[in-house]
Coordinates of C-alpha atoms and ligand atoms in Angstrom, one line a residue:
M1 CA 125.5 113.0 27.2
S2 CA 124.2 115.7 29.6
A3 CA 126.6 117.6 31.8
R4 CA 125.0 116.0 34.8
T5 CA 125.5 112.5 33.5
R6 CA 129.1 113.3 32.5
G7 CA 129.9 114.5 36.0
Y8 CA 128.3 111.5 37.6
T9 CA 130.1 109.1 35.3
A10 CA 133.5 110.7 35.9
N11 CA 132.9 110.6 39.6
I12 CA 132.0 107.0 39.6
F13 CA 135.0 106.0 37.5
E14 CA 137.3 107.7 40.0
K15 CA 135.9 105.5 42.8
L16 CA 135.5 102.2 41.0
A17 CA 139.0 100.8 41.6
E18 CA 139.0 101.5 45.3
A19 CA 135.6 99.9 45.9
P20 CA 135.2 96.6 44.0
S21 CA 132.1 95.6 45.8
S22 CA 130.7 98.8 47.3
T23 CA 127.1 100.0 47.2
E24 CA 128.2 102.9 45.0
T25 CA 129.7 100.6 42.3
F26 CA 126.6 98.4 42.5
E27 CA 124.1 101.3 42.1
S28 CA 126.1 102.8 39.2
S29 CA 125.4 99.9 36.9
L30 CA 123.2 99.9 33.8
W31 CA 121.4 96.9 35.3
H32 CA 120.5 98.8 38.5
A33 CA 119.1 101.7 36.4
K34 CA 116.9 99.4 34.3
A35 CA 115.9 96.5 36.6
P36 CA 112.3 96.3 38.0
A37 CA 112.3 97.0 41.8
A38 CA 113.7 94.4 44.2
P39 CA 111.1 92.2 45.9
E40 CA 110.1 93.6 49.3
T41 CA 112.1 91.9 52.0
G42 CA 113.5 93.0 55.4
P43 CA 116.1 91.8 57.9
V44 CA 115.8 88.8 60.2
E45 CA 114.0 89.9 63.4
G46 CA 113.9 87.7 66.5
D47 CA 114.6 84.0 66.4
I48 CA 113.6 82.0 63.3
E49 CA 113.6 78.3 62.8
V50 CA 113.7 76.5 59.4
D51 CA 114.8 73.2 58.0
V52 CA 117.4 74.6 55.5
A53 CA 119.1 78.0 55.7
V54 CA 120.8 79.3 52.5
V55 CA 123.2 82.1 53.1
G56 CA 123.9 84.5 50.2
G57 CA 121.3 85.9 47.8
G58 CA 123.1 85.6 44.4
F59 CA 122.1 83.4 41.5
L60 CA 123.2 80.2 43.4
G61 CA 121.4 81.0 46.6
A62 CA 118.3 82.2 44.9
S63 CA 118.1 79.2 42.5
T64 CA 118.6 76.8 45.4
A65 CA 116.0 78.5 47.6
L66 CA 113.5 78.7 44.8
H67 CA 113.8 75.0 43.9
L68 CA 113.8 74.0 47.6
A69 CA 110.6 76.0 48.2
E70 CA 109.0 74.4 45.1
S71 CA 109.8 71.0 46.6
G72 CA 108.0 72.0 49.8
V73 CA 111.1 72.4 52.0
D74 CA 111.0 75.0 54.7
V75 CA 113.9 77.3 53.6
A76 CA 115.3 80.7 54.5
L77 CA 117.4 82.7 52.1
I78 CA 119.6 85.2 54.1
E79 CA 121.4 88.0 52.3
A80 CA 123.8 90.5 53.8
D81 CA 122.7 93.3 51.6
E82 CA 120.1 92.8 48.8
A83 CA 119.4 90.2 46.2
G84 CA 122.2 90.4 43.6
F85 CA 124.5 92.7 45.5
G86 CA 127.5 90.4 44.8
A87 CA 128.7 89.3 41.4
S88 CA 125.2 88.3 40.3
G89 CA 123.9 91.8 40.0
R90 CA 127.1 93.2 38.5
N91 CA 128.1 91.0 35.6
T92 CA 127.9 91.2 31.8
G93 CA 124.6 89.3 31.7
F94 CA 125.9 86.5 29.3
V95 CA 124.1 83.2 29.7
V96 CA 127.0 80.7 28.8
P97 CA 126.3 77.0 29.0
N98 CA 129.9 75.9 29.4
L99 CA 133.0 76.6 31.5
L100 CA 136.2 78.5 30.6
T101 CA 138.2 77.6 27.5
G102 CA 139.8 74.2 28.0
L103 CA 137.3 72.9 30.5
D104 CA 135.3 70.8 28.2
P105 CA 133.6 67.4 28.7
R106 CA 136.8 65.4 28.5
V107 CA 138.6 67.5 31.1
M108 CA 135.5 67.5 33.4
K109 CA 135.3 63.7 33.2
D110 CA 139.1 63.3 33.7
T111 CA 139.0 65.6 36.7
L112 CA 135.8 64.4 38.4
G113 CA 135.5 60.8 37.2
P114 CA 133.3 59.6 34.3
D115 CA 130.0 59.5 36.2
V116 CA 130.2 62.8 38.1
G117 CA 131.9 64.5 35.2
D118 CA 129.1 63.3 32.9
R119 CA 126.4 64.6 35.2
L120 CA 128.2 68.0 35.5
C121 CA 128.5 68.3 31.7
R122 CA 124.9 67.4 31.1
M123 CA 123.7 69.9 33.9
L124 CA 125.9 72.6 32.5
G125 CA 125.0 72.0 28.8
E126 CA 121.3 72.2 29.7
A127 CA 121.7 75.2 32.1
G128 CA 121.2 77.9 29.4
E129 CA 117.8 76.3 28.6
L130 CA 117.0 76.1 32.3
V131 CA 117.7 79.9 32.7
F132 CA 115.3 80.8 29.9
D133 CA 112.7 78.3 31.0
L134 CA 112.7 79.7 34.5
I135 CA 112.3 83.2 33.1
E136 CA 109.3 82.1 31.2
K137 CA 107.8 80.0 33.9
H138 CA 108.0 82.7 36.6
G139 CA 107.3 85.6 34.3
I140 CA 110.7 87.3 35.1
E141 CA 111.1 90.6 33.4
C142 CA 114.8 90.8 32.7
Q143 CA 115.3 92.0 29.1
S144 CA 116.3 88.5 28.2
S145 CA 117.2 87.2 24.7
Q146 CA 118.0 83.5 24.0
S147 CA 119.8 84.5 20.9
G148 CA 122.9 82.4 21.3
W149 CA 126.5 82.8 22.7
I150 CA 129.5 82.8 20.5
Q151 CA 133.2 82.4 21.1
P152 CA 135.1 83.9 18.1
L153 CA 138.7 82.7 17.5
H154 CA 141.3 85.4 17.7
S155 CA 143.8 83.2 15.9
P156 CA 143.4 80.7 13.0
E157 CA 145.7 78.4 15.1
K158 CA 142.7 77.8 17.4
R159 CA 140.8 76.0 14.6
A160 CA 141.8 72.4 15.8
W161 CA 140.8 73.3 19.3
L162 CA 137.4 74.6 18.1
E163 CA 136.7 71.4 16.1
D164 CA 137.6 69.3 19.1
R165 CA 135.4 71.5 21.5
V166 CA 132.4 71.2 19.2
A167 CA 132.9 67.5 18.8
Q168 CA 133.0 66.9 22.5
W169 CA 129.8 68.9 23.2
Q170 CA 128.0 67.4 20.2
A171 CA 128.8 64.0 21.5
M172 CA 126.8 65.0 24.7
G173 CA 123.9 65.9 22.4
R174 CA 124.3 69.6 22.5
P175 CA 123.3 71.7 19.5
V176 CA 126.6 73.6 19.2
K177 CA 128.3 74.5 15.9
A178 CA 131.7 75.5 14.5
L179 CA 131.5 78.6 12.4
S180 CA 133.8 79.4 9.5
R181 CA 135.9 82.5 9.3
E182 CA 133.3 84.1 7.0
E183 CA 130.5 83.2 9.3
A184 CA 132.4 84.5 12.4
I185 CA 133.0 87.8 10.6
A186 CA 129.3 88.1 9.6
E187 CA 128.2 87.2 13.2
T188 CA 130.4 89.7 15.0
G189 CA 131.1 92.4 12.4
S190 CA 134.8 92.0 13.1
E191 CA 137.4 91.1 10.4
G192 CA 139.7 90.0 13.2
Y193 CA 138.1 86.7 13.8
H194 CA 138.9 83.3 12.2
G195 CA 136.0 81.1 13.2
A196 CA 133.7 80.7 16.2
F197 CA 132.0 78.3 18.6
L198 CA 128.3 78.9 18.7
D199 CA 125.9 77.6 21.3
P200 CA 122.4 78.7 20.3
T201 CA 120.9 78.0 23.7
G202 CA 122.9 80.8 25.4
G203 CA 122.0 84.5 25.3
H204 CA 121.9 87.5 27.5
L205 CA 119.8 89.4 30.0
N206 CA 119.8 92.0 32.7
P207 CA 121.4 89.9 35.5
L208 CA 120.1 92.0 38.4
A209 CA 116.6 91.8 37.1
Y210 CA 117.0 88.1 36.7
V211 CA 118.3 87.5 40.3
R212 CA 115.5 89.7 41.7
G213 CA 113.0 87.7 39.6
L214 CA 114.4 84.3 41.0
T215 CA 114.1 85.8 44.5
A216 CA 110.5 86.9 44.0
A217 CA 109.6 83.5 42.6
A218 CA 111.2 81.9 45.7
I219 CA 109.1 84.1 48.0
K220 CA 106.0 83.2 46.0
N221 CA 106.7 79.5 46.5
G222 CA 107.0 79.9 50.2
A223 CA 110.7 80.6 50.9
K224 CA 111.4 83.0 53.8
V225 CA 113.8 85.7 52.3
F226 CA 115.7 88.2 54.3
S227 CA 117.8 91.1 53.2
S228 CA 120.2 93.4 55.1
S229 CA 121.1 90.4 57.3
R230 CA 124.8 89.5 57.4
V231 CA 125.4 86.2 59.1
G232 CA 128.3 87.0 61.4
E233 CA 128.7 83.6 63.1
M234 CA 127.6 80.0 62.6
T235 CA 127.8 77.5 65.5
K236 CA 126.6 74.0 66.0
D237 CA 124.0 74.0 68.8
G238 CA 122.8 70.5 69.6
K239 CA 121.6 68.9 66.4
S240 CA 121.0 72.1 64.6
W241 CA 123.0 75.2 63.5
L242 CA 122.6 78.6 64.9
L243 CA 123.3 81.6 62.6
R244 CA 123.7 84.9 64.4
I245 CA 122.8 87.9 62.3
E246 CA 125.1 91.0 62.8
G247 CA 123.0 93.6 64.6
G248 CA 120.5 91.0 66.1
G249 CA 118.3 88.1 65.3
T250 CA 119.1 84.4 64.9
V251 CA 118.2 81.6 62.4
R252 CA 118.2 78.1 63.6
A253 CA 118.4 75.4 60.9
N254 CA 118.9 71.7 60.6
R255 CA 121.1 72.2 57.6
I256 CA 123.0 75.2 56.1
L257 CA 124.3 76.0 52.7
L258 CA 126.7 78.9 52.2
T259 CA 126.6 80.5 48.7
T260 CA 128.5 83.6 49.7
N261 CA 131.1 83.4 46.9
V262 CA 134.1 85.6 47.7
S263 CA 132.3 87.9 50.0
G264 CA 131.6 85.8 53.1
Q265 CA 134.1 87.8 55.2
G266 CA 135.3 84.9 57.2
L267 CA 132.1 83.0 57.8
S268 CA 133.9 79.9 56.7
K269 CA 137.5 80.8 56.1
P270 CA 138.7 77.5 54.6
A271 CA 135.8 77.5 52.1
E272 CA 136.3 81.1 51.2
G273 CA 140.1 80.5 50.9
T274 CA 139.4 77.8 48.3
Q275 CA 138.8 80.5 45.7
F276 CA 140.7 83.6 44.8
P277 CA 139.1 87.0 44.0
I278 CA 139.2 88.6 40.6
T279 CA 138.0 92.1 40.0
L280 CA 136.3 92.9 36.7
F281 CA 135.3 96.3 35.3
Q282 CA 132.2 96.8 33.2
V283 CA 131.0 99.7 31.0
A284 CA 127.9 100.4 29.0
T285 CA 127.9 103.0 26.2
A286 CA 125.3 105.6 25.6
P287 CA 122.5 104.4 23.2
L288 CA 124.0 104.1 19.7
D289 CA 122.5 104.4 16.2
P290 CA 120.3 101.3 15.8
E291 CA 121.5 100.9 12.2
L292 CA 124.9 99.8 13.7
R293 CA 123.2 96.6 14.9
K294 CA 123.0 95.5 11.2
S295 CA 126.8 95.1 11.1
V296 CA 127.8 94.4 14.7
L297 CA 126.3 91.2 16.3
P298 CA 123.4 91.3 13.8
N299 CA 121.8 88.2 15.4
N300 CA 122.0 89.7 18.9
R301 CA 124.4 87.0 20.2
S302 CA 126.6 87.6 23.2
S303 CA 130.3 87.3 22.2
A304 CA 133.3 86.5 24.3
D305 CA 136.4 85.6 22.3
T306 CA 139.3 83.2 22.8
R307 CA 141.9 85.7 23.9
K308 CA 143.3 84.9 27.3
D309 CA 142.4 88.5 28.2
L310 CA 139.1 88.1 26.4
I311 CA 137.1 90.7 24.6
A312 CA 133.4 90.4 25.5
F313 CA 130.5 92.5 24.1
R314 CA 126.7 92.5 23.6
W315 CA 123.9 94.8 22.8
T316 CA 121.1 95.9 25.2
P317 CA 117.5 96.4 24.1
D318 CA 118.1 100.2 24.1
N319 CA 121.0 99.9 21.6
R320 CA 123.9 100.2 24.1
I321 CA 127.0 98.0 24.0
V322 CA 128.1 96.5 27.2
T323 CA 131.7 95.3 27.5
G324 CA 134.4 95.1 30.2
G325 CA 137.0 92.8 31.6
L326 CA 140.3 92.8 33.6
L327 CA 142.9 95.3 34.3
A328 CA 146.5 94.5 35.3
S329 CA 146.5 96.7 38.3
P330 CA 143.3 97.2 40.2
F331 CA 144.7 100.3 41.9
G332 CA 144.0 103.7 40.6
S333 CA 142.5 102.1 37.5
A334 CA 139.1 103.6 37.4
E335 CA 139.5 105.9 34.4
R336 CA 141.7 103.4 32.6
A337 CA 139.0 100.7 32.9
R338 CA 136.6 102.8 30.9
S339 CA 138.9 103.8 28.1
H340 CA 140.8 100.6 27.9
H341 CA 137.8 98.4 27.3
L342 CA 136.0 100.7 24.9
N343 CA 139.2 101.4 22.9
R344 CA 139.6 97.6 22.5
L345 CA 136.2 97.4 21.0
N346 CA 136.8 100.4 18.7
E347 CA 139.9 98.6 17.5
I348 CA 138.2 95.3 16.5
L349 CA 135.0 97.0 15.3
P350 CA 136.1 100.1 13.3
Q351 CA 132.6 100.7 12.0
L352 CA 131.6 101.9 15.4
P353 CA 131.9 105.6 16.3
K354 CA 134.3 106.5 19.1
L355 CA 132.6 104.8 22.1
E356 CA 131.7 106.8 25.2
A357 CA 130.8 105.2 28.5
E358 CA 127.6 106.3 30.2
Y359 CA 127.6 103.7 33.0
G360 CA 130.5 102.0 34.8
W361 CA 130.5 99.5 37.6
Q362 CA 132.5 96.6 38.8
G363 CA 132.3 93.3 40.7
R364 CA 134.4 90.6 42.1
L365 CA 134.2 87.0 41.1
G366 CA 135.7 84.0 42.8
A367 CA 137.6 81.2 41.1
A368 CA 138.9 77.9 42.4
R369 CA 142.5 77.1 41.3
D370 CA 141.2 74.6 38.7
F371 CA 138.2 76.8 37.8
M372 CA 135.8 74.0 38.6
P373 CA 132.7 74.2 40.9
R374 CA 132.9 72.9 44.5
L375 CA 130.5 71.5 47.2
M376 CA 132.5 71.6 50.4
D377 CA 131.7 69.8 53.6
I378 CA 132.2 72.4 56.4
G379 CA 130.6 70.6 59.3
E380 CA 127.9 68.1 60.0
G381 CA 124.9 69.3 58.0
A382 CA 126.8 72.3 56.7
W383 CA 128.2 72.9 53.2
S384 CA 129.6 75.7 51.1
A385 CA 129.1 75.8 47.4
I386 CA 131.1 77.7 44.8
A387 CA 129.9 77.6 41.2
C388 CA 131.3 80.9 39.9
N389 CA 134.7 80.7 38.2
G390 CA 133.8 83.4 35.7
R391 CA 131.1 81.7 33.8
G392 CA 128.5 81.6 36.4
M393 CA 125.0 82.5 35.5
A394 CA 124.0 79.2 33.8
M395 CA 126.2 77.1 36.1
T396 CA 124.9 78.7 39.3
T397 CA 121.2 78.3 38.2
G398 CA 121.7 74.7 37.2
L399 CA 123.8 73.8 40.3
G400 CA 121.2 75.5 42.6
K401 CA 118.5 73.3 41.1
A402 CA 120.7 70.2 41.6
L403 CA 121.6 71.1 45.2
A404 CA 117.9 71.7 46.0
R405 CA 117.0 68.3 44.7
W406 CA 119.8 66.8 46.9
L407 CA 118.8 68.8 50.0
A408 CA 115.2 67.8 49.5
G409 CA 116.1 64.1 50.0
G410 CA 118.1 63.2 46.9
S411 CA 121.1 60.9 47.0
N412 CA 124.8 61.9 46.8
E413 CA 125.0 59.8 43.6
Q414 CA 122.7 62.2 41.8
L415 CA 124.9 65.2 42.5
P416 CA 126.8 66.8 39.5
I417 CA 129.9 67.4 41.8
S418 CA 131.5 65.4 44.5
I419 CA 131.4 66.6 48.1
T420 CA 135.0 67.6 49.1
K421 CA 136.8 69.2 52.0
P422 CA 137.9 72.9 51.5
D423 CA 141.3 73.1 49.9
P424 CA 142.4 76.7 50.5
V425 CA 144.8 78.3 48.0
A426 CA 148.2 79.3 49.5
L427 CA 148.2 83.0 50.4
P428 CA 144.9 83.9 48.7
S429 CA 145.5 87.6 49.5
L430 CA 148.5 87.6 47.2
A431 CA 146.3 86.4 44.3
P432 CA 145.6 89.9 42.9
L433 CA 149.4 90.4 42.8
A434 CA 149.9 87.2 40.9
F435 CA 147.2 88.3 38.5
S436 CA 149.0 91.5 37.8
V437 CA 151.9 89.4 36.5
W438 CA 149.7 86.9 34.7
L439 CA 147.7 89.5 32.8
P440 CA 150.5 91.4 31.0
L441 CA 152.2 88.1 30.1
N442 CA 149.0 86.8 28.6
R443 CA 148.2 90.0 26.8
W444 CA 151.6 89.7 25.2
K445 CA 150.7 86.1 24.1
D446 CA 147.4 87.3 22.7
K447 CA 149.2 90.0 20.7
R448 CA 151.8 87.5 19.5
D449 CA 148.9 85.2 18.2
I450 CA 147.3 88.1 16.3
V451 CA 150.6 89.2 14.7
R452 CA 151.2 85.6 13.6
A453 CA 147.6 85.4 12.2
K454 CA 148.1 88.6 10.2
R455 CA 151.4 87.2 8.8
L456 CA 149.7 84.0 7.8
Q457 CA 146.9 85.9 6.1
S458 CA 149.2 88.1 4.1
R459 CA 151.1 85.2 2.6
Ligands
FAD1 C1 132.0 91.9 36.4 C2 131.6 90.5 36.3 C3 131.2 90.0 35.0 C4 130.8 88.7 34.9 N1 130.2 88.3 33.7 C5 129.5 87.1 33.7 C6 128.7 86.8 32.6 O1 128.5 87.6 31.7 N2 128.1 85.5 32.6 C7 128.3 84.6 33.6 O2 127.8 83.5 33.5 N3 129.0 84.9 34.7 C8 129.6 86.2 34.7 N4 130.3 86.5 35.9 C9 130.3 85.5 37.0 C10 129.0 85.5 37.7 O3 128.5 86.8 38.0 C11 129.1 84.7 39.0 O4 129.5 83.4 38.7 C12 127.8 84.6 39.8 O5 127.2 85.8 40.0 C13 128.1 84.0 41.2 O6 126.9 83.9 41.9 P1 126.9 83.5 43.4 O7 125.5 83.3 43.7 O8 127.8 82.3 43.5 O9 127.6 84.6 44.1 P2 127.2 86.2 44.4 O10 126.3 86.7 43.4 O11 128.5 86.9 44.6 O12 126.4 86.1 45.7 C14 127.0 86.0 47.0 C15 126.1 86.7 47.9 O13 126.4 86.4 49.3 C16 126.1 87.5 50.1 N5 126.9 87.3 51.4 C17 128.2 87.2 51.5 N6 128.5 87.0 52.8 C18 127.3 86.9 53.5 C19 127.0 86.7 54.8 N7 128.0 86.5 55.8 N8 125.7 86.7 55.2 C20 124.7 86.9 54.3 N9 125.0 87.1 53.0 C21 126.3 87.1 52.6 C22 126.7 88.7 49.3 O14 126.2 89.9 49.7 C23 126.2 88.3 47.9 O15 125.0 88.8 47.5 C24 130.8 87.8 36.0 C25 131.3 88.3 37.2 C26 131.7 89.6 37.4 C27 132.2 90.1 38.7

């Protein structure tokens, strides 16, 4: 690493923790360095009228606007900063066609009812394929690879859970598989795993390049896309909605959809309060010896294990490893974020050299208390959608397509989620504090599982 790069990196890591969604921690990412330029867009100027206004230019907003434009609906996509500035441009780039551990078809159907739950499972199960189909259809250059997503077991005691998870998704017609311990070790390169869930329709990509590509495709299909346009206020004005852009300009729309995730800054407080923010740190190593690819993720899968404080890692086309995750205390944690996440990888993959970070960045995701997506009614002809919950790229792309079909004249009965009222979590601002308690406790549980697994093995 050059002295210039080292200085830059250290500087960035010092600032990461204090600025979870700043421009600096957006531009310091590997994705920002490698993505093709953003489509040319500018702010809202004057007074604009459309049928549907989508507020928030992440995966969810971009997918909704693209599919609406393809259906011939007059749509505006309004972004406060630039496409992908939120969680969408800052994540790990895993395409994961399922929800978090435990939220499988049975739970989805129990929670949402058999029909809606079934539609959500089908939409989500097919959403990995949708992502890669859109990339091909619109010629999106985003270093994508549909090489599968795996979830290795950190403990042999997870085996029954794995068999059950696989059976549930296979019953929905999904081509998922349970891998044996030997297969999981061969797939990951880590002796510490005891089996794995494999979905061959997942994969990975450069997420900022992907969201820029979706946005460019939306523009090509007729969507009016605005950047540097924060919506400061939304009011009902007669039969339509009037959105006031901070600094000037208005957008009048018959219907509005907020896809602002956790960064709406009070545009719809009850909807925003329905989710709590979680800060995640990301690192990319310098390019490594390509020979290492033969023993670590040799099939180029993306891997996120079953630990509660999960370990996630993947290769990039230029032989870097990207990893990251949570930290117990988001304060003063910049330097720790880098060493903590790389040290964990070094522990489970001892064949790797001591890993050094070349890029570091961070983002904030939003999660509802049950980690399920929401479509919230926030006024006549106005809704707020959350699809994130940590596994968001496939989900947001699929949900955006479904919401577009609905807004273009589809019936409520076709939706893969029910329309609900916002249900704010109590004291959302205390959520990071609660998290600082949850994480050490669950790390302890992860360690306990691993110690138990080692004891079982040595018998
Ligand atoms: C570090 C990290 C790693 C992750 N890793 C993965 C992964 O590997 N795979 C995966 O599937 N998911 C991952 N996720 C989750 C995933 O990134 C999110 O689920 C997804 O990006 C959410 O997309 P979105 O469109 O809902 O929100 P966002 O991408 O956050 O978009 C919201 C947008 O709204 C804009 N906005 C906010 N307020 C206003 C306003 N008033 N006016 C105009 N615009 C506004 C923001 O600027 C922002 O661009 C990760 C998340 C993080 C933070």
